[in-house]
XYZ file of N, CA, C and O in Angstrom:
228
model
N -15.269 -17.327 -8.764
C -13.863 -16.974 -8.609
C -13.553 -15.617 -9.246
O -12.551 -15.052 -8.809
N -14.120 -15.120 -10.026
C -14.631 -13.768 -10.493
C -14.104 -12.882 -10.196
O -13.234 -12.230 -10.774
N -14.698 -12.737 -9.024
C -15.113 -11.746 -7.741
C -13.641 -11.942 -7.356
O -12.907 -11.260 -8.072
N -13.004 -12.658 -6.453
C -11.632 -12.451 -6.309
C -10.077 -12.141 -6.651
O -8.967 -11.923 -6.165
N -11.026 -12.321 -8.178
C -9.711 -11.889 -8.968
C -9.651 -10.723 -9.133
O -8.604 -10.115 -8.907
N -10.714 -10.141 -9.549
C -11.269 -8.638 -9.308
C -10.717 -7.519 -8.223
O -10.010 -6.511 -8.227
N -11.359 -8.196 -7.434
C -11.113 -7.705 -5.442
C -9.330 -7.789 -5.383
O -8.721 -7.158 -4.519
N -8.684 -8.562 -6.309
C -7.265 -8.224 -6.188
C -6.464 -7.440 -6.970
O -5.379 -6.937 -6.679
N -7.312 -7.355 -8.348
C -6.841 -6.358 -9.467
C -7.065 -4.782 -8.676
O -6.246 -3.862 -8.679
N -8.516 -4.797 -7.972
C -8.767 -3.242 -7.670
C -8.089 -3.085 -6.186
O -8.239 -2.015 -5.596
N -7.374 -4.105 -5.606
C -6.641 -3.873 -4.604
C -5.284 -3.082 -4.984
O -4.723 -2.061 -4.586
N -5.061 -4.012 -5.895
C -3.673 -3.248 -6.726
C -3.898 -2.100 -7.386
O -3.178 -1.221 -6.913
N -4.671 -1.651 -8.397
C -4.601 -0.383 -8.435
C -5.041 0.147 -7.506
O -5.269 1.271 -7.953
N -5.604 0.152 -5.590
C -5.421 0.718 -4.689
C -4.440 1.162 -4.317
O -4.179 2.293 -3.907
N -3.904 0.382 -4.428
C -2.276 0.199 -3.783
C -1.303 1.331 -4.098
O -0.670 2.145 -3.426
N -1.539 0.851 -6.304
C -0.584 1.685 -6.583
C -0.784 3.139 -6.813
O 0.115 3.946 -7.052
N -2.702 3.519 -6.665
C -2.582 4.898 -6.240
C -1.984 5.618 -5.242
O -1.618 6.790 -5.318
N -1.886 4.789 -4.187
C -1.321 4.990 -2.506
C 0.251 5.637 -3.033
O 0.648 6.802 -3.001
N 0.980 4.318 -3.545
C 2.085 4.596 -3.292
C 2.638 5.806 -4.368
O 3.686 6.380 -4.071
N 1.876 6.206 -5.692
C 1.642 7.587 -6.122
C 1.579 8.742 -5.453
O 2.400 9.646 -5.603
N 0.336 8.793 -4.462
C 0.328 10.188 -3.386
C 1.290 9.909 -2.723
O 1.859 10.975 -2.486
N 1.892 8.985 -2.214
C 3.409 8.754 -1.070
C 4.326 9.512 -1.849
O 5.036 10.400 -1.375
N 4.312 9.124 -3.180
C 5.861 9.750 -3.492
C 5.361 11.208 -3.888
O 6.300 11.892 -4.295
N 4.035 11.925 -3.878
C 4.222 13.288 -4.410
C 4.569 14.011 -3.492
O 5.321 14.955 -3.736
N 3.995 13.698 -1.847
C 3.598 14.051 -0.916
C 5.569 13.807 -0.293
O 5.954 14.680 0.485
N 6.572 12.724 -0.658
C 7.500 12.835 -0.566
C 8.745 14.028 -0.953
O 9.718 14.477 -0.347
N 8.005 14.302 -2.573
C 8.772 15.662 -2.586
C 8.089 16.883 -2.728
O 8.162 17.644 -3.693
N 7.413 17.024 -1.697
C 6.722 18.620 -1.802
C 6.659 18.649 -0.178
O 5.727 18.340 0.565
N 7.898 19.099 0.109
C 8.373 19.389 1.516
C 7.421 20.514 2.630
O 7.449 20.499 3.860
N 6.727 21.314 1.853
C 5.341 21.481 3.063
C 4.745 20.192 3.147
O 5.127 19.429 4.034
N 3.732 19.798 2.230
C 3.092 18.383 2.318
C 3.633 17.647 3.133
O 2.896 17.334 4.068
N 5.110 17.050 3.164
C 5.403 16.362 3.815
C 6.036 16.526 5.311
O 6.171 15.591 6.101
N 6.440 18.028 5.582
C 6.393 18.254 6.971
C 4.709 18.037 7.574
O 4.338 17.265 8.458
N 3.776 19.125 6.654
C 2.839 18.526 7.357
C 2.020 17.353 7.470
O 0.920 17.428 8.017
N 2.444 16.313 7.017
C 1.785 15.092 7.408
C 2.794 14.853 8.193
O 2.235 14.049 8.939
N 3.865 14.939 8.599
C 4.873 14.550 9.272
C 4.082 14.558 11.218
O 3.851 13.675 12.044
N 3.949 15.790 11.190
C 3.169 16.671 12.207
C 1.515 16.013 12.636
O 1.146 15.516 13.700
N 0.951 16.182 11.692
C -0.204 15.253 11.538
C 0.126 13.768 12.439
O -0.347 13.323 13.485
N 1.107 13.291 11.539
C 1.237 11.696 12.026
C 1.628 11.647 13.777
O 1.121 10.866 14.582
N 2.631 12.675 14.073
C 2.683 13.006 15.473
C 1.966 13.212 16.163
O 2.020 12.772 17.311
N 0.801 14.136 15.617
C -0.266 14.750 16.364
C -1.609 13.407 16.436
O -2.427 13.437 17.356
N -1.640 12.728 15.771
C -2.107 11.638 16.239
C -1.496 10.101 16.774
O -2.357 9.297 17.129
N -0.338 9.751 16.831
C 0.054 9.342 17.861
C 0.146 9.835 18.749
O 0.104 8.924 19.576
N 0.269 10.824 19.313
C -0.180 11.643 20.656
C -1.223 11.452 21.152
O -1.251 10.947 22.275
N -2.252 11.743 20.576
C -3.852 11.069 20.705
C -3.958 9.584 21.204
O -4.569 9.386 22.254
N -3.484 8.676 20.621
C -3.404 7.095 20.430
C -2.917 7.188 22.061
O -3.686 7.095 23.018
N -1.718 7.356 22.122
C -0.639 7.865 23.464
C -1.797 7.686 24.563
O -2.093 6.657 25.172
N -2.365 8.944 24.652
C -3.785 9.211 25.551
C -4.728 8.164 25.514
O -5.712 8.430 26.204
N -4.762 7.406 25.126
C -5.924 6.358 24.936
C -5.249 5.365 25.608
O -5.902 4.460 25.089
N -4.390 4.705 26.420
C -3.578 3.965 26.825
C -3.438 4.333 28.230
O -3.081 5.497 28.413
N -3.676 3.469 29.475
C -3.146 3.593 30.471
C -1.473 3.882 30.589
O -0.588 3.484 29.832
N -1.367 4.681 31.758
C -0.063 4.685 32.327
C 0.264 3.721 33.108
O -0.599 3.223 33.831
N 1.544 3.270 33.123
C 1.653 1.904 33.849
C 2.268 2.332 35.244
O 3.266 3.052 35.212
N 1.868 2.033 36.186
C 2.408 2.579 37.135
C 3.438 1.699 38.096
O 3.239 0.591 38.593
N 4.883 2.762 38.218
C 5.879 1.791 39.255
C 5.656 1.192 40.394
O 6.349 0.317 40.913
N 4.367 1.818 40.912
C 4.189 1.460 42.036
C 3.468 -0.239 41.863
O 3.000 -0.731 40.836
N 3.576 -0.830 43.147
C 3.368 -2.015 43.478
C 2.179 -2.316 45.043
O 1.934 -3.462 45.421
């Protein structure tokens, strides 16, 4: 049981490094336009990977 308690302690300090870079990356307004852009520029990608559905019948 060790092991899982572990695997949840180092989840959490995963976590709360994450949400550390979120908030630096929140106020340093290049950083965050450009991930902004980033995040667009790969849903765009994703977008392309997806059929078009077509009206026709």
């Amino acid at each position: 049981m060790r092991g899982i308690s572990m695997d949840k302690e180092w989840q959490a300090e995963e976590d709360m490094r994450t949400l550390v870079r979120a908030e630096e990356v929140r106020k340093d307004p290049k950083r965050l336009k450009a991930a902004q852009a980033m995040a667009k520029k790969r849903a765009d990608e994703l977008k392309g990977l997806t059929p078009e559905k077509s009206t026709k019948n």
